[in-house]
């Protein structure tokens, strides 16, 4: 198993139990001791939660603790719950606040602007090990913000290199591997145009006008805020690839093995952000006809809203990356979404598409939409409900269903908006309803 820079923590910092963690590396290899510990959990129902992109080990554990806390009071007396946190290599940008999680001192100090704060710089070093020379130059350029086209172009080339993107392949585009990851055009378009688009997006997302990353100096100097955002998006691109690999080659086989050893165990999958991609791609390893996955709940899922479609509206000859896999869940696939999630409303489609015509740049382009922005699309018979309705009347027994959670998922600052505002009892109740575990 490759080193991911973290150890295995069992139950540390999580108030419910029995609780274990499954720790995966970037290739989907799992810690064997953790897998055996999960297999020993005495439970009728196992809730398995994969964290999202803006996470380090400590943040992931706090997320699991906060989200799982209401469950013991919500389930029926016949249900013995076990809890699993799925930990995988992601990165914490300390300038992305998480509602109710961050102490003021833990966030990047005001005034860093487009520059990298020390905590984020360290996190990038762990995320891209062995790339210190490139990262030092990236940090130097963001600190100095030269009024120079050549410097901006150099920065774009460094980001492409860190992301492992071939500019020629990026121009060719395409759907990429069977894991459903294409190369975003932002890595191949003219660097200045890309940085300008992201700088404008940051301004529309509420970036502070006085921040030196967005304003101050000449027109070129003002693009460095957009350049930093492209660096952030490069880490998202890498995490998107990792999430599919870890789900299909890591978590999915672990769950299949567990179900084979524990007949009758009911498994409920939960994923936040790219963690939604982890748990969804795990369905590829679930044999047809198997009935051990009883529900799947996506909290602000950061992947295509067409993922489960049999036919793409813009390409009738192809289906989504997860076409039909909702049928491997013996229960509903629930996509919770919110209009207050700026990451998925604005940056996700922009990074995925990078359209050439500026007139359509900020109009929502359905081809590139995220499931956590507007729910499941192009799946026949998939109902669209609001959260209050679900809490009152429950969920369908199977198939895809979209739940507008904007009544609770609504807090957060730039650039991500409410993307991480998911620790609410109402959402725990959605999971319980999806799994038919309630009182």
Short mmCIF file of C-alpha atoms in Angstrom, two decimals:
data_model
loop_
_atom_site.label_atom_id
_atom_site.label_comp_id
_atom_site.label_asym_id
_atom_site.label_seq_id
_atom_site.Cartn_x
_atom_site.Cartn_y
_atom_site.Cartn_z
CA UNK A 1 0.00 0.00 0.00
CA UNK A 2 1.45 3.36 -1.03
CA UNK A 3 2.13 5.92 1.69
CA UNK A 4 -0.58 8.58 1.95
CA UNK A 5 0.95 10.40 4.86
CA UNK A 6 -1.62 9.46 7.49
CA UNK A 7 -1.97 6.64 9.98
CA UNK A 8 -4.96 4.51 10.80
CA UNK A 9 -7.18 5.97 13.49
CA UNK A 10 -9.83 3.75 15.02
CA UNK A 11 -12.68 5.60 16.63
CA UNK A 12 -10.52 8.58 17.53
CA UNK A 13 -12.62 11.73 17.78
CA UNK A 14 -15.92 10.07 16.79
CA UNK A 15 -18.61 9.93 19.45
CA UNK A 16 -20.73 7.08 18.07
CA UNK A 17 -19.84 3.42 17.96
CA UNK A 18 -18.89 0.89 16.97
CA UNK A 19 -16.83 2.97 14.55
CA UNK A 20 -13.89 2.08 12.28
CA UNK A 21 -12.11 3.76 9.39
CA UNK A 22 -11.15 2.39 6.00
CA UNK A 23 -8.03 4.17 4.77
CA UNK A 24 -7.22 4.02 1.05
CA UNK A 25 -4.25 5.27 -0.92
CA UNK A 26 -4.49 6.95 -4.32
CA UNK A 27 -4.45 3.59 -6.13
CA UNK A 28 -7.33 2.17 -4.10
CA UNK A 29 -5.25 -0.06 -1.85
CA UNK A 30 -6.73 -0.38 1.64
CA UNK A 31 -5.10 -0.87 5.03
CA UNK A 32 -5.60 -4.58 5.75
CA UNK A 33 -5.96 -4.17 9.51
CA UNK A 34 -8.70 -1.61 9.07
CA UNK A 35 -10.56 -3.89 6.68
CA UNK A 36 -10.50 -6.70 9.25
CA UNK A 37 -11.66 -4.32 12.00
CA UNK A 38 -14.66 -3.31 9.89
CA UNK A 39 -15.48 -6.97 9.29
CA UNK A 40 -15.66 -7.50 13.07
CA UNK A 41 -18.27 -4.75 13.67
CA UNK A 42 -21.36 -6.33 15.22
CA UNK A 43 -24.23 -4.59 13.42
CA UNK A 44 -27.34 -5.20 11.35
CA UNK A 45 -26.75 -2.02 9.35
CA UNK A 46 -23.46 -0.37 8.39
CA UNK A 47 -23.40 3.32 7.40
CA UNK A 48 -20.33 4.05 5.28
CA UNK A 49 -19.40 7.72 4.73
CA UNK A 50 -16.73 9.00 2.31
CA UNK A 51 -15.55 12.59 2.81
CA UNK A 52 -15.07 15.13 0.03
CA UNK A 53 -12.35 17.33 -1.45
CA UNK A 54 -11.68 20.03 1.14
CA UNK A 55 -10.44 17.60 3.78
CA UNK A 56 -7.37 16.55 5.65
CA UNK A 57 -7.43 13.63 8.11
CA UNK A 58 -8.55 15.76 11.05
CA UNK A 59 -11.31 17.51 9.08
CA UNK A 60 -12.61 14.18 7.76
CA UNK A 61 -12.87 12.73 11.26
CA UNK A 62 -14.71 15.81 12.51
CA UNK A 63 -17.11 15.53 9.57
CA UNK A 64 -17.87 11.89 10.40
CA UNK A 65 -18.37 12.73 14.08
CA UNK A 66 -20.73 15.62 13.39
CA UNK A 67 -22.75 13.84 10.72
CA UNK A 68 -23.13 10.53 12.58
CA UNK A 69 -24.05 12.13 15.92
CA UNK A 70 -27.87 12.14 15.45
CA UNK A 71 -28.15 8.55 14.18
CA UNK A 72 -28.54 6.63 17.47
CA UNK A 73 -31.72 8.59 18.27
CA UNK A 74 -33.19 8.23 14.77
CA UNK A 75 -33.11 4.49 14.09
CA UNK A 76 -35.59 1.85 15.17
CA UNK A 77 -35.02 -0.61 18.06
CA UNK A 78 -34.32 -3.53 15.71
CA UNK A 79 -31.44 -1.68 14.06
CA UNK A 80 -27.91 -2.12 15.42
CA UNK A 81 -25.81 0.47 13.67
CA UNK A 82 -22.14 0.27 12.85
CA UNK A 83 -20.24 3.26 11.44
CA UNK A 84 -17.41 3.45 8.91
CA UNK A 85 -15.48 6.51 7.76
CA UNK A 86 -13.79 6.24 4.36
CA UNK A 87 -10.52 8.20 4.34
CA UNK A 88 -8.78 8.83 1.02
CA UNK A 89 -6.07 11.25 -0.19
CA UNK A 90 -7.59 14.71 -0.63
CA UNK A 91 -6.37 18.22 0.21
CA UNK A 92 -7.42 21.05 2.50
CA UNK A 93 -7.17 24.58 1.12
CA UNK A 94 -7.22 26.63 4.30
CA UNK A 95 -8.90 29.57 2.56
CA UNK A 96 -12.06 27.48 2.02
CA UNK A 97 -14.13 27.87 5.20
CA UNK A 98 -16.30 25.02 6.45
CA UNK A 99 -19.38 26.22 8.38
CA UNK A 100 -19.11 25.51 12.14
CA UNK A 101 -15.79 23.68 11.70
CA UNK A 102 -13.13 26.32 11.42
CA UNK A 103 -11.74 28.38 14.24
CA UNK A 104 -10.67 31.77 12.98
CA UNK A 105 -7.05 30.94 13.68
CA UNK A 106 -7.21 27.79 11.55
CA UNK A 107 -8.08 29.68 8.38
CA UNK A 108 -5.70 31.47 6.04
CA UNK A 109 -5.03 34.95 7.37
CA UNK A 110 -6.60 37.87 5.48
CA UNK A 111 -4.14 39.47 3.12
CA UNK A 112 -2.70 36.35 1.51
CA UNK A 113 -4.89 37.12 -1.49
CA UNK A 114 -3.61 35.15 -4.44
CA UNK A 115 -0.58 33.91 -2.49
CA UNK A 116 -0.45 30.49 -0.84
CA UNK A 117 -0.77 30.51 2.93
CA UNK A 118 1.69 28.20 4.73
CA UNK A 119 -0.89 25.52 5.60
CA UNK A 120 -2.05 25.20 1.99
CA UNK A 121 1.55 25.14 0.75
CA UNK A 122 2.31 22.22 3.10
CA UNK A 123 -0.85 20.44 2.01
CA UNK A 124 0.12 20.76 -1.65
CA UNK A 125 3.50 19.21 -0.85
CA UNK A 126 1.78 16.18 0.67
CA UNK A 127 -0.75 16.00 -2.18
CA UNK A 128 1.95 16.08 -4.90
CA UNK A 129 4.98 14.45 -3.23
CA UNK A 130 8.29 14.80 -5.00
CA UNK A 131 7.28 18.00 -6.78
CA UNK A 132 8.92 20.50 -4.46
CA UNK A 133 10.73 22.42 -7.19
CA UNK A 134 7.54 23.01 -9.17
CA UNK A 135 5.57 23.91 -6.05
CA UNK A 136 8.22 26.35 -4.86
CA UNK A 137 8.06 28.15 -8.19
CA UNK A 138 4.24 28.16 -8.10
CA UNK A 139 4.32 29.66 -4.59
CA UNK A 140 6.92 32.23 -5.65
CA UNK A 141 4.86 33.38 -8.63
CA UNK A 142 1.68 33.67 -6.55
CA UNK A 143 3.57 35.67 -3.93
CA UNK A 144 5.13 38.09 -6.41
CA UNK A 145 2.24 38.27 -8.95
CA UNK A 146 4.43 39.67 -11.75
CA UNK A 147 2.81 41.98 -14.27
CA UNK A 148 4.00 39.66 -17.02
CA UNK A 149 2.33 37.51 -19.66
CA UNK A 150 5.35 35.21 -19.66
CA UNK A 151 5.04 34.60 -15.91
CA UNK A 152 1.32 33.78 -16.21
CA UNK A 153 2.01 31.39 -19.08
CA UNK A 154 4.78 29.76 -17.04
CA UNK A 155 2.36 29.33 -14.15
CA UNK A 156 -0.18 27.63 -16.43
CA UNK A 157 2.49 25.21 -17.68
CA UNK A 158 3.52 24.38 -14.10
CA UNK A 159 -0.09 23.63 -13.13
CA UNK A 160 -0.52 21.35 -16.14
CA UNK A 161 2.67 19.53 -15.19
CA UNK A 162 1.53 19.07 -11.58
CA UNK A 163 -1.82 17.73 -12.78
CA UNK A 164 -0.10 15.32 -15.17
CA UNK A 165 -1.94 16.74 -18.16
CA UNK A 166 -0.62 16.62 -21.72
CA UNK A 167 -1.73 19.85 -23.41
CA UNK A 168 -2.19 18.02 -26.75
CA UNK A 169 -4.43 15.43 -25.10
CA UNK A 170 -6.35 18.20 -23.39
CA UNK A 171 -7.11 19.83 -26.73
CA UNK A 172 -8.32 16.48 -28.07
CA UNK A 173 -10.76 16.26 -25.14
CA UNK A 174 -13.01 13.24 -25.05
CA UNK A 175 -14.55 11.33 -22.20
CA UNK A 176 -11.24 9.93 -20.99
CA UNK A 177 -11.01 6.59 -19.25
CA UNK A 178 -13.74 4.24 -18.26
CA UNK A 179 -13.74 6.09 -14.96
CA UNK A 180 -15.54 8.93 -16.73
CA UNK A 181 -12.86 11.63 -16.38
CA UNK A 182 -12.08 13.75 -19.41
CA UNK A 183 -9.37 16.39 -19.50
CA UNK A 184 -10.87 19.85 -18.92
CA UNK A 185 -10.13 22.38 -21.61
CA UNK A 186 -8.87 24.77 -18.92
CA UNK A 187 -5.53 22.96 -19.17
CA UNK A 188 -5.23 23.57 -22.92
CA UNK A 189 -6.86 26.95 -23.58
CA UNK A 190 -4.82 30.14 -23.62
CA UNK A 191 -3.63 30.61 -20.03
CA UNK A 192 -4.50 34.31 -19.83
CA UNK A 193 -8.04 33.68 -21.06
CA UNK A 194 -8.50 30.85 -18.55
CA UNK A 195 -7.18 32.92 -15.63
CA UNK A 196 -9.40 35.84 -16.64
CA UNK A 197 -12.47 33.60 -16.69
CA UNK A 198 -11.75 32.28 -13.21
CA UNK A 199 -10.98 35.75 -11.87
CA UNK A 200 -14.38 36.89 -13.12
CA UNK A 201 -16.00 33.82 -11.59
CA UNK A 202 -14.38 34.57 -8.23
CA UNK A 203 -15.71 38.11 -8.36
CA UNK A 204 -19.21 36.86 -9.11
CA UNK A 205 -18.93 34.36 -6.24
CA UNK A 206 -18.35 37.17 -3.76
CA UNK A 207 -14.59 37.48 -3.66
CA UNK A 208 -13.64 40.61 -1.72
CA UNK A 209 -13.06 43.57 -4.03
CA UNK A 210 -10.05 44.73 -2.04
CA UNK A 211 -8.27 41.39 -2.11
CA UNK A 212 -4.98 41.73 -3.98
CA UNK A 213 -5.79 38.45 -5.69
CA UNK A 214 -8.68 40.12 -7.48
CA UNK A 215 -7.71 43.75 -7.82
CA UNK A 216 -4.80 46.14 -7.49
CA UNK A 217 -2.09 46.86 -10.02
CA UNK A 218 -2.67 46.47 -13.76
CA UNK A 219 -4.84 44.16 -15.80
CA UNK A 220 -2.31 41.32 -15.80
CA UNK A 221 -1.67 41.52 -12.07
CA UNK A 222 -5.39 41.14 -11.46
CA UNK A 223 -5.33 37.70 -13.15
CA UNK A 224 -3.34 36.04 -10.38
CA UNK A 225 -6.48 35.42 -8.31
CA UNK A 226 -7.82 33.42 -11.26
CA UNK A 227 -4.47 31.66 -11.59
CA UNK A 228 -4.65 30.50 -7.97
CA UNK A 229 -8.17 29.22 -8.60
CA UNK A 230 -6.90 27.17 -11.55
CA UNK A 231 -4.32 25.62 -9.20
CA UNK A 232 -7.18 24.71 -6.86
CA UNK A 233 -9.12 23.23 -9.78
CA UNK A 234 -6.06 21.17 -10.74
CA UNK A 235 -6.19 19.49 -7.33
CA UNK A 236 -9.91 18.86 -7.87
CA UNK A 237 -9.15 17.27 -11.25
CA UNK A 238 -6.63 14.95 -9.58
CA UNK A 239 -9.08 14.13 -6.77
CA UNK A 240 -11.83 13.41 -9.28
CA UNK A 241 -9.63 10.77 -10.91
CA UNK A 242 -8.62 9.33 -7.53
CA UNK A 243 -12.20 9.16 -6.30
CA UNK A 244 -13.32 6.96 -9.20
CA UNK A 245 -10.32 4.65 -8.81
CA UNK A 246 -10.76 4.32 -5.05
CA UNK A 247 -14.46 3.62 -5.40
CA UNK A 248 -14.25 1.03 -8.13
CA UNK A 249 -10.97 -0.70 -7.25
CA UNK A 250 -10.88 -0.09 -3.51
CA UNK A 251 -14.13 0.46 -1.63
CA UNK A 252 -16.33 -1.61 -3.95
CA UNK A 253 -14.31 -4.83 -3.61
CA UNK A 254 -13.96 -4.30 0.15
CA UNK A 255 -17.74 -4.09 0.49
CA UNK A 256 -18.25 -7.13 -1.74
CA UNK A 257 -15.85 -9.13 0.40
CA UNK A 258 -17.54 -7.93 3.57
CA UNK A 259 -20.99 -8.89 2.28
CA UNK A 260 -19.68 -12.36 1.43
CA UNK A 261 -18.47 -12.86 5.01
CA UNK A 262 -21.46 -11.24 6.74
CA UNK A 263 -24.63 -12.58 5.15
CA UNK A 264 -27.61 -10.34 5.80
CA UNK A 265 -25.55 -7.22 6.58
CA UNK A 266 -27.25 -4.12 5.22
CA UNK A 267 -24.89 -1.46 3.86
CA UNK A 268 -25.81 2.22 3.43
CA UNK A 269 -23.44 4.43 1.44
CA UNK A 270 -23.03 8.18 1.98
CA UNK A 271 -20.70 10.49 0.11
CA UNK A 272 -20.01 14.22 0.31
CA UNK A 273 -18.62 16.07 -2.73
CA UNK A 274 -16.05 13.81 -4.46
CA UNK A 275 -16.80 11.28 -1.72
CA UNK A 276 -20.11 10.89 -3.56
CA UNK A 277 -18.07 9.81 -6.56
CA UNK A 278 -16.17 7.31 -4.37
CA UNK A 279 -19.31 5.57 -3.11
CA UNK A 280 -21.09 5.73 -6.48
CA UNK A 281 -18.19 4.19 -8.40
CA UNK A 282 -18.08 1.47 -5.74
CA UNK A 283 -21.31 0.21 -7.33
CA UNK A 284 -19.26 -0.98 -10.31
CA UNK A 285 -17.87 -3.73 -8.07
CA UNK A 286 -21.32 -4.81 -6.81
CA UNK A 287 -22.41 -7.98 -8.65
CA UNK A 288 -25.67 -7.80 -10.57
CA UNK A 289 -28.46 -9.20 -8.44
CA UNK A 290 -26.66 -8.54 -5.16
CA UNK A 291 -28.87 -6.95 -2.51
CA UNK A 292 -26.49 -5.85 0.24
CA UNK A 293 -26.28 -2.15 -0.68
CA UNK A 294 -29.58 -0.84 0.70
CA UNK A 295 -29.23 2.88 0.02
CA UNK A 296 -26.90 5.49 -1.43
CA UNK A 297 -27.11 9.14 -0.36
CA UNK A 298 -25.14 11.86 -2.11
CA UNK A 299 -24.50 15.12 -0.26
CA UNK A 300 -23.55 17.84 -2.77
CA UNK A 301 -22.14 15.24 -5.13
CA UNK A 302 -19.31 16.58 -7.30
CA UNK A 303 -19.84 14.64 -10.50
CA UNK A 304 -22.08 14.84 -13.54
CA UNK A 305 -25.83 15.07 -13.09
CA UNK A 306 -26.06 12.76 -16.12
CA UNK A 307 -23.94 10.03 -14.48
CA UNK A 308 -26.84 7.56 -14.09
CA UNK A 309 -28.47 8.34 -17.47
CA UNK A 310 -28.86 5.60 -20.08
CA UNK A 311 -28.58 8.22 -22.86
CA UNK A 312 -26.90 11.61 -22.71
CA UNK A 313 -29.17 14.38 -24.05
CA UNK A 314 -26.26 15.86 -26.06
CA UNK A 315 -24.95 12.47 -27.28
CA UNK A 316 -27.66 9.84 -27.72
CA UNK A 317 -25.11 7.16 -28.50
CA UNK A 318 -23.60 7.26 -25.02
CA UNK A 319 -24.76 6.85 -21.46
CA UNK A 320 -23.44 8.35 -18.25
CA UNK A 321 -20.39 6.95 -16.49
CA UNK A 322 -22.67 5.10 -14.02
CA UNK A 323 -25.49 4.31 -16.44
CA UNK A 324 -27.99 1.93 -14.87
CA UNK A 325 -25.92 1.25 -11.75
CA UNK A 326 -28.69 2.63 -9.53
CA UNK A 327 -30.25 -0.80 -10.06
CA UNK A 328 -27.44 -2.35 -7.98
CA UNK A 329 -28.84 -0.56 -4.94
CA UNK A 330 -31.69 -2.40 -3.19
CA UNK A 331 -33.24 0.91 -2.28
CA UNK A 332 -33.07 4.53 -3.44
CA UNK A 333 -30.15 6.56 -4.79
CA UNK A 334 -30.74 9.99 -3.24
CA UNK A 335 -29.04 13.10 -4.63
CA UNK A 336 -29.25 16.03 -2.21
CA UNK A 337 -28.55 19.33 -3.96
CA UNK A 338 -28.55 23.03 -3.15
CA UNK A 339 -28.60 26.24 -5.21
CA UNK A 340 -26.29 27.84 -2.62
CA UNK A 341 -23.34 25.62 -3.52
CA UNK A 342 -21.11 27.99 -5.50
CA UNK A 343 -18.49 25.32 -6.23
CA UNK A 344 -21.00 23.17 -8.07
CA UNK A 345 -23.15 25.96 -9.48
CA UNK A 346 -20.32 27.97 -10.98
CA UNK A 347 -16.81 26.51 -10.75
CA UNK A 348 -17.61 22.87 -11.55
CA UNK A 349 -19.23 23.59 -14.95
CA UNK A 350 -16.70 26.29 -15.72
CA UNK A 351 -13.75 24.01 -15.04
CA UNK A 352 -15.38 21.13 -16.91
CA UNK A 353 -16.34 23.16 -19.94
CA UNK A 354 -14.35 26.40 -20.36
CA UNK A 355 -16.61 27.49 -23.25
CA UNK A 356 -15.00 29.76 -25.81
CA UNK A 357 -17.87 32.24 -26.09
CA UNK A 358 -17.86 34.69 -23.21
CA UNK A 359 -21.56 35.42 -23.66
CA UNK A 360 -22.40 31.99 -22.27
CA UNK A 361 -19.64 31.79 -19.72
CA UNK A 362 -21.74 32.29 -16.61
CA UNK A 363 -25.02 30.91 -17.92
CA UNK A 364 -25.60 27.46 -16.46
CA UNK A 365 -24.64 24.94 -19.14
CA UNK A 366 -26.64 21.78 -18.58
CA UNK A 367 -24.11 19.62 -20.38
CA UNK A 368 -21.56 20.22 -17.61
CA UNK A 369 -23.83 20.37 -14.57
CA UNK A 370 -23.10 18.67 -11.24
CA UNK A 371 -25.50 16.32 -9.48
CA UNK A 372 -25.09 18.35 -6.28
CA UNK A 373 -26.28 21.50 -8.03
CA UNK A 374 -29.56 20.38 -9.55
CA UNK A 375 -29.93 16.67 -8.84
CA UNK A 376 -30.27 13.66 -11.15
CA UNK A 377 -30.97 14.51 -14.79
CA UNK A 378 -32.07 12.47 -17.84
CA UNK A 379 -33.19 9.44 -15.81
CA UNK A 380 -36.80 8.56 -16.60
CA UNK A 381 -39.17 8.46 -13.64
CA UNK A 382 -36.74 10.03 -11.15
CA UNK A 383 -38.84 12.20 -8.82
CA UNK A 384 -37.78 15.64 -7.61
CA UNK A 385 -38.71 16.37 -3.97
CA UNK A 386 -37.94 19.05 -1.43
CA UNK A 387 -36.45 18.28 1.94
CA UNK A 388 -39.58 19.07 3.94
CA UNK A 389 -41.59 16.67 1.80
CA UNK A 390 -39.06 13.87 2.34
CA UNK A 391 -38.99 14.40 6.11
CA UNK A 392 -42.77 14.31 6.20
CA UNK A 393 -43.59 11.51 3.75
CA UNK A 394 -40.38 9.56 3.16
CA UNK A 395 -38.66 8.44 -0.03
CA UNK A 396 -39.43 6.02 -2.87
CA UNK A 397 -38.29 2.46 -2.27
CA UNK A 398 -35.92 2.35 -5.25
CA UNK A 399 -34.44 4.28 -8.15
CA UNK A 400 -32.93 7.73 -8.38
CA UNK A 401 -34.51 10.63 -6.53
CA UNK A 402 -33.41 14.26 -6.22
CA UNK A 403 -33.92 16.17 -2.97
CA UNK A 404 -33.62 19.96 -2.83
CA UNK A 405 -31.77 20.50 0.46
CA UNK A 406 -31.36 24.25 0.03
CA UNK A 407 -33.47 24.93 3.11
CA UNK A 408 -30.54 23.74 5.27
CA UNK A 409 -27.51 23.60 2.92
CA UNK A 410 -27.13 27.35 2.50
CA UNK A 411 -24.16 28.70 4.52
CA UNK A 412 -20.58 29.30 3.52
CA UNK A 413 -18.26 31.91 2.08
CA UNK A 414 -16.40 32.38 -1.20
CA UNK A 415 -15.26 30.54 -3.18
CA UNK A 416 -17.26 27.38 -2.33
CA UNK A 417 -20.49 28.76 -0.92
CA UNK A 418 -22.53 26.13 0.91
CA UNK A 419 -20.67 23.17 -0.57
CA UNK A 420 -19.53 21.90 2.85
CA UNK A 421 -22.62 22.85 4.85
CA UNK A 422 -23.86 19.27 5.20
CA UNK A 423 -23.81 18.50 8.92
CA UNK A 424 -27.52 18.77 9.66
CA UNK A 425 -29.85 16.38 11.45
CA UNK A 426 -32.30 16.79 8.57
CA UNK A 427 -29.78 15.18 6.21
CA UNK A 428 -29.12 12.37 8.68
CA UNK A 429 -32.89 11.79 8.63
CA UNK A 430 -32.73 11.52 4.82
CA UNK A 431 -30.15 8.74 5.13
CA UNK A 432 -32.28 6.92 7.70
CA UNK A 433 -35.35 7.25 5.47
CA UNK A 434 -33.43 6.02 2.42
CA UNK A 435 -32.24 2.96 4.34
CA UNK A 436 -35.63 2.24 5.92
CA UNK A 437 -33.99 2.30 9.33
CA UNK A 438 -36.36 4.69 11.13
CA UNK A 439 -38.44 4.26 14.22
#
